[in-house]
């Protein structure tokens, strides 16, 4: 069992490395072609940022599939199933539409039609839902039209759920990475734990999806140097949907009857993936909740469901006083709690301690949610390893030279220059960094980042 894990880890690392290395050139390409729109009223960032990050993520997807096809323990997925080719076909189509949208701002209905066509392309090549195991009823076989409609609906909802949550730096990539990690553990257990070969494609898809997100995150963390755009958000949403379709509609509960004792027991063992029955919302619960709330809010206000606004969950977190990084971490926390809680329940559904752990973690999350002004401080011994805002100020002042005691300049005395005058008696204040053309083009994935101390209030009515 160790060898397959190493193959998956190799595939993940290659995907992440290719995505990471491609993002820098893609960023310069996006700036060169003008894929860097002006800041809109609903945006949170404060300077124009290039998009088209999905180009690098699609390159990572292709690299991961190529590497997996040449590994001994993973090439059987390509020999016994047509699902990887179906995924690549649908991903290429949705990625192309996303690239055009990042550059030319396509109409929402055009993108919706492209999402449905991409889902239909995967259905034609065999990646579709064949049956639904319903608790208390058993396996319900679907007709071709029923399976097609359900598959298209699942793909469209998942893509738009991920796209809607892509509003803060690193938010969408991190949440999808967390969801895919939980999904990988579940699918890997079905394949190598219960020897169900039909779960192999979903295991590969989630490993590659983790690599795509991990490779892009260093460039996308706050303050982001590049956005994934619709070319990236729709792409990772489609890959996540493909994994859900593969494990939901392709794995026959009858094959699990050997391990669970009965069909009802097999259905119960797969229950976390089928709540609710038609959509794997336990994996994308936060984006799906944001999607539903956005549709209700916009429809109630007489707007189109596709009209953009500033009422998403991450905007609300900023509105009540959370910083950008803290809002992202809170969304990460809830995504991990729901996704890994569902996976843990699927493994030990009879253990009540899992419920208590989830309840306790939820209480901790609510406390953090209601304390937006609280800034944790690291221990004194860890000051060298944490960002400056988490260090003890007394230690910082002791280790750094005082601004009041300025070194004497050449000449008669301590003349105060313009820079010193800006510091004043209250210490240094960093002014916003003006980013010009050279600053935008010169930034790299490991270079210095500009900081903006002032915060802009959010008007939710806009």
CSV table of C-alpha atoms in Angstrom, one decimal:
chain,number,residue,atom,x,y,z
A,1,UNK,CA,0.0,0.0,0.0
A,2,UNK,CA,3.0,2.3,0.5
A,3,UNK,CA,3.9,2.3,-3.2
A,4,UNK,CA,0.5,3.7,-4.4
A,5,UNK,CA,0.8,6.4,-1.8
A,6,UNK,CA,4.2,7.4,-3.2
A,7,UNK,CA,2.8,7.5,-6.7
A,8,UNK,CA,0.0,9.8,-5.6
A,9,UNK,CA,2.5,12.0,-3.7
A,10,UNK,CA,4.7,12.1,-6.8
A,11,UNK,CA,1.8,13.1,-9.0
A,12,UNK,CA,0.7,15.7,-6.5
A,13,UNK,CA,4.3,17.2,-6.3
A,14,UNK,CA,4.7,17.3,-10.1
A,15,UNK,CA,1.4,19.0,-10.5
A,16,UNK,CA,2.1,21.6,-7.8
A,17,UNK,CA,5.6,22.2,-9.2
A,18,UNK,CA,4.5,22.8,-12.7
A,19,UNK,CA,1.6,25.0,-11.6
A,20,UNK,CA,4.0,27.1,-9.4
A,21,UNK,CA,6.7,27.5,-12.0
A,22,UNK,CA,4.2,28.4,-14.7
A,23,UNK,CA,2.4,31.1,-12.7
A,24,UNK,CA,5.2,33.6,-12.8
A,25,UNK,CA,5.4,33.6,-16.7
A,26,UNK,CA,1.6,33.5,-16.9
A,27,UNK,CA,1.5,36.6,-14.7
A,28,UNK,CA,3.8,38.6,-17.0
A,29,UNK,CA,1.8,37.3,-20.0
A,30,UNK,CA,-1.5,38.5,-18.4
A,31,UNK,CA,0.0,42.0,-17.8
A,32,UNK,CA,1.3,42.1,-21.4
A,33,UNK,CA,-2.1,41.3,-22.9
A,34,UNK,CA,-4.0,43.6,-20.6
A,35,UNK,CA,-5.8,40.9,-18.6
A,36,UNK,CA,-5.6,43.2,-15.6
A,37,UNK,CA,-9.0,44.9,-15.2
A,38,UNK,CA,-9.6,48.1,-13.2
A,39,UNK,CA,-10.8,47.8,-9.6
A,40,UNK,CA,-14.5,47.5,-9.3
A,41,UNK,CA,-16.8,48.6,-6.5
A,42,UNK,CA,-17.2,45.1,-5.1
A,43,UNK,CA,-13.5,44.3,-5.2
A,44,UNK,CA,-11.5,44.0,-2.0
A,45,UNK,CA,-8.0,44.4,-3.5
A,46,UNK,CA,-6.6,48.0,-3.8
A,47,UNK,CA,-4.5,47.8,-6.9
A,48,UNK,CA,-5.0,46.3,-10.4
A,49,UNK,CA,-4.0,42.6,-10.3
A,50,UNK,CA,-3.5,40.4,-13.4
A,51,UNK,CA,-5.8,37.4,-13.9
A,52,UNK,CA,-5.4,34.3,-16.1
A,53,UNK,CA,-3.9,32.2,-13.3
A,54,UNK,CA,-6.0,29.3,-14.7
A,55,UNK,CA,-3.5,28.9,-17.5
A,56,UNK,CA,-0.9,27.7,-15.0
A,57,UNK,CA,-3.4,25.5,-13.2
A,58,UNK,CA,-4.4,23.9,-16.5
A,59,UNK,CA,-0.8,23.2,-17.2
A,60,UNK,CA,-0.4,21.5,-13.9
A,61,UNK,CA,-3.5,19.4,-14.6
A,62,UNK,CA,-2.0,18.2,-17.9
A,63,UNK,CA,1.3,17.5,-16.2
A,64,UNK,CA,-0.3,15.5,-13.4
A,65,UNK,CA,-2.3,13.3,-15.9
A,66,UNK,CA,0.8,12.7,-18.0
A,67,UNK,CA,2.9,11.6,-15.0
A,68,UNK,CA,0.1,9.4,-13.6
A,69,UNK,CA,-0.2,7.7,-17.0
A,70,UNK,CA,3.5,6.6,-16.8
A,71,UNK,CA,3.4,5.3,-13.2
A,72,UNK,CA,3.0,1.6,-12.7
A,73,UNK,CA,0.3,1.8,-10.0
A,74,UNK,CA,-1.7,4.5,-11.6
A,75,UNK,CA,-1.6,3.8,-15.4
A,76,UNK,CA,-4.4,1.2,-14.9
A,77,UNK,CA,-6.8,4.1,-14.3
A,78,UNK,CA,-6.2,5.1,-17.9
A,79,UNK,CA,-6.4,1.6,-19.3
A,80,UNK,CA,-9.6,0.5,-17.5
A,81,UNK,CA,-11.5,3.8,-17.6
A,82,UNK,CA,-12.1,6.6,-20.0
A,83,UNK,CA,-12.8,9.1,-17.2
A,84,UNK,CA,-9.4,10.8,-17.2
A,85,UNK,CA,-9.9,11.6,-20.9
A,86,UNK,CA,-13.4,12.8,-20.3
A,87,UNK,CA,-12.1,15.1,-17.5
A,88,UNK,CA,-9.3,16.5,-19.8
A,89,UNK,CA,-11.8,17.2,-22.6
A,90,UNK,CA,-14.3,19.0,-20.3
A,91,UNK,CA,-11.5,20.9,-18.5
A,92,UNK,CA,-10.0,22.1,-21.8
A,93,UNK,CA,-13.3,23.5,-22.9
A,94,UNK,CA,-14.2,25.2,-19.6
A,95,UNK,CA,-10.7,26.5,-19.3
A,96,UNK,CA,-10.8,28.1,-22.8
A,97,UNK,CA,-14.1,29.8,-22.0
A,98,UNK,CA,-12.6,31.0,-18.7
A,99,UNK,CA,-9.5,32.5,-20.5
A,100,UNK,CA,-11.7,34.4,-22.9
A,101,UNK,CA,-13.8,35.7,-20.0
A,102,UNK,CA,-10.8,36.9,-18.1
A,103,UNK,CA,-9.7,38.9,-21.1
A,104,UNK,CA,-13.0,40.0,-22.7
A,105,UNK,CA,-15.7,39.7,-19.9
A,106,UNK,CA,-18.1,37.3,-21.5
A,107,UNK,CA,-21.8,37.4,-20.7
A,108,UNK,CA,-23.0,35.2,-17.8
A,109,UNK,CA,-25.4,33.2,-20.0
A,110,UNK,CA,-22.6,32.4,-22.4
A,111,UNK,CA,-20.5,31.0,-19.5
A,112,UNK,CA,-23.5,29.1,-18.2
A,113,UNK,CA,-24.0,27.5,-21.7
A,114,UNK,CA,-20.3,26.6,-21.8
A,115,UNK,CA,-20.5,24.9,-18.4
A,116,UNK,CA,-23.4,22.8,-19.6
A,117,UNK,CA,-21.5,21.9,-22.8
A,118,UNK,CA,-18.4,20.9,-20.9
A,119,UNK,CA,-20.5,18.7,-18.6
A,120,UNK,CA,-22.2,17.2,-21.7
A,121,UNK,CA,-18.8,16.4,-23.2
A,122,UNK,CA,-17.8,14.5,-20.1
A,123,UNK,CA,-21.1,12.6,-20.1
A,124,UNK,CA,-20.6,11.5,-23.7
A,125,UNK,CA,-17.2,10.1,-22.8
A,126,UNK,CA,-18.6,8.1,-19.9
A,127,UNK,CA,-18.2,10.3,-16.9
A,128,UNK,CA,-21.8,10.4,-15.7
A,129,UNK,CA,-24.0,9.3,-12.8
A,130,UNK,CA,-25.4,5.8,-13.4
A,131,UNK,CA,-27.2,5.2,-10.1
A,132,UNK,CA,-28.0,6.8,-6.7
A,133,UNK,CA,-27.7,4.8,-3.5
A,134,UNK,CA,-30.6,6.2,-1.3
A,135,UNK,CA,-30.5,5.4,2.4
A,136,UNK,CA,-33.4,3.2,3.4
A,137,UNK,CA,-34.3,2.4,-0.2
A,138,UNK,CA,-31.2,1.0,-1.8
A,139,UNK,CA,-29.7,1.5,-5.3
A,140,UNK,CA,-31.8,3.4,-7.7
A,141,UNK,CA,-30.8,3.0,-11.4
A,142,UNK,CA,-31.0,6.1,-13.5
A,143,UNK,CA,-32.0,6.3,-17.1
A,144,UNK,CA,-29.6,7.9,-19.6
A,145,UNK,CA,-31.5,11.2,-19.6
A,146,UNK,CA,-31.8,11.3,-15.8
A,147,UNK,CA,-28.1,10.6,-15.4
A,148,UNK,CA,-27.2,13.2,-17.9
A,149,UNK,CA,-29.4,15.9,-16.4
A,150,UNK,CA,-28.2,15.1,-12.9
A,151,UNK,CA,-24.6,15.2,-14.0
A,152,UNK,CA,-24.9,18.5,-15.8
A,153,UNK,CA,-26.7,20.0,-12.8
A,154,UNK,CA,-24.0,18.8,-10.4
A,155,UNK,CA,-21.2,20.2,-12.6
A,156,UNK,CA,-22.9,23.6,-13.1
A,157,UNK,CA,-23.7,24.0,-9.4
A,158,UNK,CA,-20.2,23.0,-8.3
A,159,UNK,CA,-18.5,25.3,-10.8
A,160,UNK,CA,-20.6,28.3,-9.8
A,161,UNK,CA,-20.2,27.5,-6.0
A,162,UNK,CA,-16.4,27.7,-6.4
A,163,UNK,CA,-16.6,30.7,-8.6
A,164,UNK,CA,-18.8,32.6,-6.1
A,165,UNK,CA,-16.5,32.0,-3.2
A,166,UNK,CA,-13.5,33.3,-5.2
A,167,UNK,CA,-13.6,36.8,-3.6
A,168,UNK,CA,-10.6,37.0,-1.3
A,169,UNK,CA,-6.9,36.3,-1.9
A,170,UNK,CA,-6.2,32.5,-1.6
A,171,UNK,CA,-9.8,31.7,-0.5
A,172,UNK,CA,-11.1,29.6,-3.4
A,173,UNK,CA,-7.8,27.7,-3.9
A,174,UNK,CA,-7.4,27.0,-0.2
A,175,UNK,CA,-11.0,25.8,0.3
A,176,UNK,CA,-10.9,23.6,-2.7
A,177,UNK,CA,-7.6,22.2,-1.6
A,178,UNK,CA,-9.1,21.3,1.8
A,179,UNK,CA,-12.1,19.7,0.2
A,180,UNK,CA,-10.1,17.7,-2.2
A,181,UNK,CA,-7.8,16.5,0.6
A,182,UNK,CA,-10.8,15.1,2.5
A,183,UNK,CA,-12.3,13.7,-0.7
A,184,UNK,CA,-8.9,12.0,-1.5
A,185,UNK,CA,-8.9,10.2,1.9
A,186,UNK,CA,-12.4,9.0,1.3
A,187,UNK,CA,-11.8,7.8,-2.2
A,188,UNK,CA,-8.4,6.2,-1.3
A,189,UNK,CA,-10.2,4.2,1.5
A,190,UNK,CA,-12.8,3.0,-1.0
A,191,UNK,CA,-10.1,1.9,-3.5
A,192,UNK,CA,-7.3,0.4,-1.4
A,193,UNK,CA,-9.3,-0.2,1.7
A,194,UNK,CA,-12.2,-2.0,0.1
A,195,UNK,CA,-10.5,-2.8,-3.3
A,196,UNK,CA,-13.1,-1.0,-5.3
A,197,UNK,CA,-11.5,-0.3,-8.7
A,198,UNK,CA,-14.2,2.2,-9.7
A,199,UNK,CA,-13.0,4.7,-7.0
A,200,UNK,CA,-9.5,4.9,-8.6
A,201,UNK,CA,-10.3,7.8,-11.0
A,202,UNK,CA,-11.7,10.0,-8.2
A,203,UNK,CA,-8.6,9.3,-6.1
A,204,UNK,CA,-6.4,10.5,-8.9
A,205,UNK,CA,-8.5,13.5,-9.7
A,206,UNK,CA,-8.4,14.7,-6.1
A,207,UNK,CA,-4.7,14.2,-5.8
A,208,UNK,CA,-4.1,16.3,-9.0
A,209,UNK,CA,-6.6,18.9,-7.8
A,210,UNK,CA,-4.6,19.3,-4.5
A,211,UNK,CA,-1.4,19.8,-6.5
A,212,UNK,CA,-3.1,22.5,-8.7
A,213,UNK,CA,-4.2,24.5,-5.6
A,214,UNK,CA,-1.0,24.1,-3.6
A,215,UNK,CA,1.1,25.2,-6.6
A,216,UNK,CA,-1.0,28.3,-7.1
A,217,UNK,CA,-1.5,29.4,-3.5
A,218,UNK,CA,2.0,30.9,-2.9
A,219,UNK,CA,1.2,33.4,-5.7
A,220,UNK,CA,-2.3,34.0,-4.6
A,221,UNK,CA,-2.0,34.5,-0.8
A,222,UNK,CA,-2.7,38.0,0.5
A,223,UNK,CA,-1.7,40.4,-1.0
A,224,UNK,CA,-2.1,38.3,-4.2
A,225,UNK,CA,0.2,38.9,-7.2
A,226,UNK,CA,-2.2,37.1,-9.6
A,227,UNK,CA,-5.8,36.0,-9.6
A,228,UNK,CA,-6.9,32.6,-10.9
A,229,UNK,CA,-9.8,34.3,-12.7
A,230,UNK,CA,-12.7,32.4,-14.1
A,231,UNK,CA,-10.2,30.3,-16.1
A,232,UNK,CA,-9.0,28.9,-12.8
A,233,UNK,CA,-12.1,28.9,-10.6
A,234,UNK,CA,-14.3,27.2,-13.2
A,235,UNK,CA,-11.5,24.7,-13.9
A,236,UNK,CA,-11.0,23.6,-10.3
A,237,UNK,CA,-14.8,23.5,-9.8
A,238,UNK,CA,-15.1,21.2,-12.8
A,239,UNK,CA,-12.4,18.9,-11.5
A,240,UNK,CA,-14.0,18.7,-8.1
A,241,UNK,CA,-17.3,18.0,-9.7
A,242,UNK,CA,-15.8,15.2,-11.8
A,243,UNK,CA,-14.3,13.6,-8.7
A,244,UNK,CA,-17.7,13.7,-7.0
A,245,UNK,CA,-19.5,12.3,-10.0
A,246,UNK,CA,-17.0,9.5,-10.3
A,247,UNK,CA,-17.3,8.3,-6.7
A,248,UNK,CA,-21.0,9.1,-6.4
A,249,UNK,CA,-22.5,7.6,-9.6
A,250,UNK,CA,-19.8,5.1,-10.6
A,251,UNK,CA,-19.2,3.2,-7.4
A,252,UNK,CA,-21.9,0.5,-7.1
A,253,UNK,CA,-23.0,-0.1,-3.4
A,254,UNK,CA,-23.5,-3.7,-4.3
A,255,UNK,CA,-19.8,-4.1,-4.4
A,256,UNK,CA,-19.6,-2.9,-0.9
A,257,UNK,CA,-22.0,-5.4,0.4
A,258,UNK,CA,-19.1,-7.8,0.9
A,259,UNK,CA,-17.6,-5.4,3.4
A,260,UNK,CA,-20.7,-4.0,5.1
A,261,UNK,CA,-22.9,-7.1,5.2
A,262,UNK,CA,-26.0,-5.8,3.4
A,263,UNK,CA,-27.0,-3.3,0.8
A,264,UNK,CA,-28.5,-1.0,3.4
A,265,UNK,CA,-25.2,-1.1,5.4
A,266,UNK,CA,-23.3,-0.3,2.2
A,267,UNK,CA,-25.5,2.6,1.5
A,268,UNK,CA,-25.1,3.8,5.1
A,269,UNK,CA,-21.3,3.5,4.8
A,270,UNK,CA,-21.4,5.9,1.8
A,271,UNK,CA,-23.9,8.2,3.5
A,272,UNK,CA,-21.6,11.3,4.0
A,273,UNK,CA,-21.1,11.6,0.2
A,274,UNK,CA,-24.8,11.4,-0.5
A,275,UNK,CA,-26.2,14.1,1.9
A,276,UNK,CA,-28.1,15.6,0.4
A,277,UNK,CA,-28.9,12.8,-2.0
A,278,UNK,CA,-28.2,14.6,-5.3
A,279,UNK,CA,-25.2,16.7,-4.5
A,280,UNK,CA,-22.0,16.1,-2.5
A,281,UNK,CA,-22.6,19.3,-0.5
A,282,UNK,CA,-20.7,17.9,2.5
A,283,UNK,CA,-17.5,18.5,0.5
A,284,UNK,CA,-18.4,22.0,-0.9
A,285,UNK,CA,-20.8,23.0,1.9
A,286,UNK,CA,-19.4,26.5,2.4
A,287,UNK,CA,-19.3,27.5,-1.3
A,288,UNK,CA,-22.8,25.9,-1.9
A,289,UNK,CA,-24.2,27.8,1.1
A,290,UNK,CA,-22.7,31.0,-0.2
A,291,UNK,CA,-24.2,30.3,-3.7
A,292,UNK,CA,-27.7,29.7,-2.3
A,293,UNK,CA,-27.6,32.8,-0.1
A,294,UNK,CA,-26.4,34.9,-3.1
A,295,UNK,CA,-29.2,33.7,-5.3
A,296,UNK,CA,-31.8,34.4,-2.7
A,297,UNK,CA,-30.4,37.8,-1.8
A,298,UNK,CA,-30.1,38.9,-5.4
A,299,UNK,CA,-33.5,37.6,-6.4
A,300,UNK,CA,-35.1,39.3,-3.3
A,301,UNK,CA,-33.5,42.6,-4.3
A,302,UNK,CA,-34.9,42.3,-7.9
A,303,UNK,CA,-31.5,41.6,-9.4
A,304,UNK,CA,-30.2,38.8,-11.7
A,305,UNK,CA,-28.9,35.8,-9.8
A,306,UNK,CA,-25.6,36.3,-11.8
A,307,UNK,CA,-25.2,39.9,-10.8
A,308,UNK,CA,-22.1,40.5,-8.7
A,309,UNK,CA,-22.4,42.2,-5.3
A,310,UNK,CA,-20.5,42.5,-2.0
A,311,UNK,CA,-22.8,40.4,0.1
A,312,UNK,CA,-20.9,37.1,0.1
A,313,UNK,CA,-19.8,35.4,3.3
A,314,UNK,CA,-16.2,36.6,3.0
A,315,UNK,CA,-17.4,40.2,2.5
A,316,UNK,CA,-19.6,39.9,5.7
A,317,UNK,CA,-16.5,38.7,7.7
A,318,UNK,CA,-14.6,41.8,6.5
A,319,UNK,CA,-17.6,44.0,7.4
A,320,UNK,CA,-17.8,42.9,11.0
A,321,UNK,CA,-14.1,43.7,11.5
A,322,UNK,CA,-12.0,40.7,10.6
A,323,UNK,CA,-8.8,41.3,8.7
A,324,UNK,CA,-8.3,39.8,5.2
A,325,UNK,CA,-6.1,37.0,6.4
A,326,UNK,CA,-8.3,36.2,9.4
A,327,UNK,CA,-11.4,36.0,7.2
A,328,UNK,CA,-9.7,33.5,4.9
A,329,UNK,CA,-8.5,31.4,7.8
A,330,UNK,CA,-12.0,31.3,9.3
A,331,UNK,CA,-13.4,30.1,5.9
A,332,UNK,CA,-10.6,27.5,5.8
A,333,UNK,CA,-11.6,26.3,9.3
A,334,UNK,CA,-15.2,25.8,8.5
A,335,UNK,CA,-14.4,24.0,5.3
A,336,UNK,CA,-12.0,21.6,7.0
A,337,UNK,CA,-14.5,21.0,9.8
A,338,UNK,CA,-17.3,20.0,7.5
A,339,UNK,CA,-15.2,18.1,5.0
A,340,UNK,CA,-13.1,16.1,7.4
A,341,UNK,CA,-16.0,15.7,9.8
A,342,UNK,CA,-17.9,13.9,7.0
A,343,UNK,CA,-15.0,11.7,6.2
A,344,UNK,CA,-14.5,10.8,9.8
A,345,UNK,CA,-18.1,10.0,10.2
A,346,UNK,CA,-18.0,7.7,7.2
A,347,UNK,CA,-15.1,5.7,8.8
A,348,UNK,CA,-16.6,5.5,12.3
A,349,UNK,CA,-20.2,6.3,12.0
A,350,UNK,CA,-21.0,4.5,15.2
A,351,UNK,CA,-18.6,6.6,17.3
A,352,UNK,CA,-20.2,9.4,19.2
A,353,UNK,CA,-16.8,11.0,20.0
A,354,UNK,CA,-16.7,12.3,16.4
A,355,UNK,CA,-19.9,14.3,17.0
A,356,UNK,CA,-18.5,15.7,20.2
A,357,UNK,CA,-15.3,16.7,18.5
A,358,UNK,CA,-17.2,18.5,15.7
A,359,UNK,CA,-19.4,20.3,18.2
A,360,UNK,CA,-16.4,21.4,20.2
A,361,UNK,CA,-14.6,22.6,17.1
A,362,UNK,CA,-17.7,24.4,16.0
A,363,UNK,CA,-17.8,26.2,19.4
A,364,UNK,CA,-14.2,27.3,19.0
A,365,UNK,CA,-15.0,28.5,15.5
A,366,UNK,CA,-17.9,30.6,16.7
A,367,UNK,CA,-15.7,32.2,19.4
A,368,UNK,CA,-13.1,33.1,16.8
A,369,UNK,CA,-15.8,34.4,14.6
A,370,UNK,CA,-17.1,36.7,17.3
A,371,UNK,CA,-13.7,38.1,18.2
A,372,UNK,CA,-12.6,40.0,15.1
A,373,UNK,CA,-10.3,42.4,17.0
A,374,UNK,CA,-8.4,39.7,18.9
A,375,UNK,CA,-4.8,39.2,17.8
A,376,UNK,CA,-3.1,36.1,19.1
A,377,UNK,CA,0.5,36.5,20.3
A,378,UNK,CA,3.2,33.9,19.9
A,379,UNK,CA,5.4,32.8,22.8
A,380,UNK,CA,8.6,34.7,23.2
A,381,UNK,CA,10.8,31.8,21.9
A,382,UNK,CA,8.8,31.7,18.7
A,383,UNK,CA,9.1,35.4,17.8
A,384,UNK,CA,11.7,34.7,15.1
A,385,UNK,CA,9.4,32.2,13.3
A,386,UNK,CA,6.1,34.1,13.1
A,387,UNK,CA,5.0,37.3,11.2
A,388,UNK,CA,5.7,40.6,13.0
A,389,UNK,CA,2.1,41.2,13.8
A,390,UNK,CA,2.0,38.1,16.0
A,391,UNK,CA,5.2,39.0,18.0
A,392,UNK,CA,5.4,40.5,21.5
A,393,UNK,CA,6.0,44.2,21.1
A,394,UNK,CA,8.2,44.4,24.1
A,395,UNK,CA,10.6,41.9,22.5
A,396,UNK,CA,10.5,43.7,19.2
A,397,UNK,CA,11.4,47.0,20.9
A,398,UNK,CA,14.2,45.5,22.8
A,399,UNK,CA,15.7,43.8,19.8
A,400,UNK,CA,15.3,46.8,17.4
A,401,UNK,CA,17.0,50.2,17.6
A,402,UNK,CA,14.9,53.0,19.0
A,403,UNK,CA,13.6,55.6,16.6
A,404,UNK,CA,14.0,58.4,19.1
A,405,UNK,CA,17.8,57.8,19.3
A,406,UNK,CA,18.8,58.6,15.7
A,407,UNK,CA,22.5,58.1,14.7
A,408,UNK,CA,24.4,61.3,14.3
A,409,UNK,CA,25.0,62.3,10.7
A,410,UNK,CA,28.1,63.8,9.3
A,411,UNK,CA,28.1,67.3,10.6
A,412,UNK,CA,27.3,69.1,13.8
A,413,UNK,CA,24.3,67.3,15.0
A,414,UNK,CA,21.1,65.2,14.7
A,415,UNK,CA,19.3,67.0,12.0
A,416,UNK,CA,15.9,65.5,11.3
A,417,UNK,CA,15.4,64.6,7.7
A,418,UNK,CA,12.2,64.2,5.8
A,419,UNK,CA,12.0,60.5,6.5
A,420,UNK,CA,12.4,61.2,10.2
A,421,UNK,CA,9.8,63.9,10.2
A,422,UNK,CA,7.3,61.4,8.9
A,423,UNK,CA,8.0,59.1,11.8
A,424,UNK,CA,7.2,61.6,14.4
A,425,UNK,CA,7.0,60.8,18.1
A,426,UNK,CA,4.7,57.9,17.8
A,427,UNK,CA,7.1,55.7,15.8
A,428,UNK,CA,7.2,54.7,12.1
A,429,UNK,CA,4.2,54.6,10.0
A,430,UNK,CA,4.4,52.8,6.7
A,431,UNK,CA,2.8,54.7,3.9
A,432,UNK,CA,1.0,52.9,1.1
A,433,UNK,CA,3.3,51.8,-1.7
A,434,UNK,CA,2.4,53.2,-5.1
A,435,UNK,CA,2.6,50.4,-7.6
A,436,UNK,CA,3.5,51.4,-11.1
A,437,UNK,CA,4.1,49.4,-14.2
A,438,UNK,CA,7.7,48.4,-13.1
A,439,UNK,CA,6.4,47.3,-9.7
A,440,UNK,CA,3.7,45.1,-11.1
A,441,UNK,CA,6.1,43.5,-13.6
A,442,UNK,CA,9.0,43.1,-11.2
A,443,UNK,CA,7.2,41.2,-8.4
A,444,UNK,CA,8.0,37.5,-8.1
A,445,UNK,CA,6.5,34.7,-6.1
A,446,UNK,CA,9.1,35.1,-3.3
A,447,UNK,CA,9.8,38.8,-3.6
A,448,UNK,CA,8.7,41.6,-1.3
A,449,UNK,CA,5.0,42.4,-1.0
A,450,UNK,CA,3.5,45.8,-0.5
A,451,UNK,CA,1.5,46.4,2.7
A,452,UNK,CA,-1.5,48.7,3.1
A,453,UNK,CA,-2.1,49.7,6.8
A,454,UNK,CA,-5.3,51.5,6.2
A,455,UNK,CA,-8.5,49.6,5.8
A,456,UNK,CA,-11.4,50.5,3.6
A,457,UNK,CA,-14.9,50.2,4.9
A,458,UNK,CA,-17.3,47.9,3.1
A,459,UNK,CA,-20.7,49.1,2.1
A,460,UNK,CA,-22.8,45.9,1.7
A,461,UNK,CA,-25.5,47.8,-0.1
A,462,UNK,CA,-23.3,48.3,-3.2
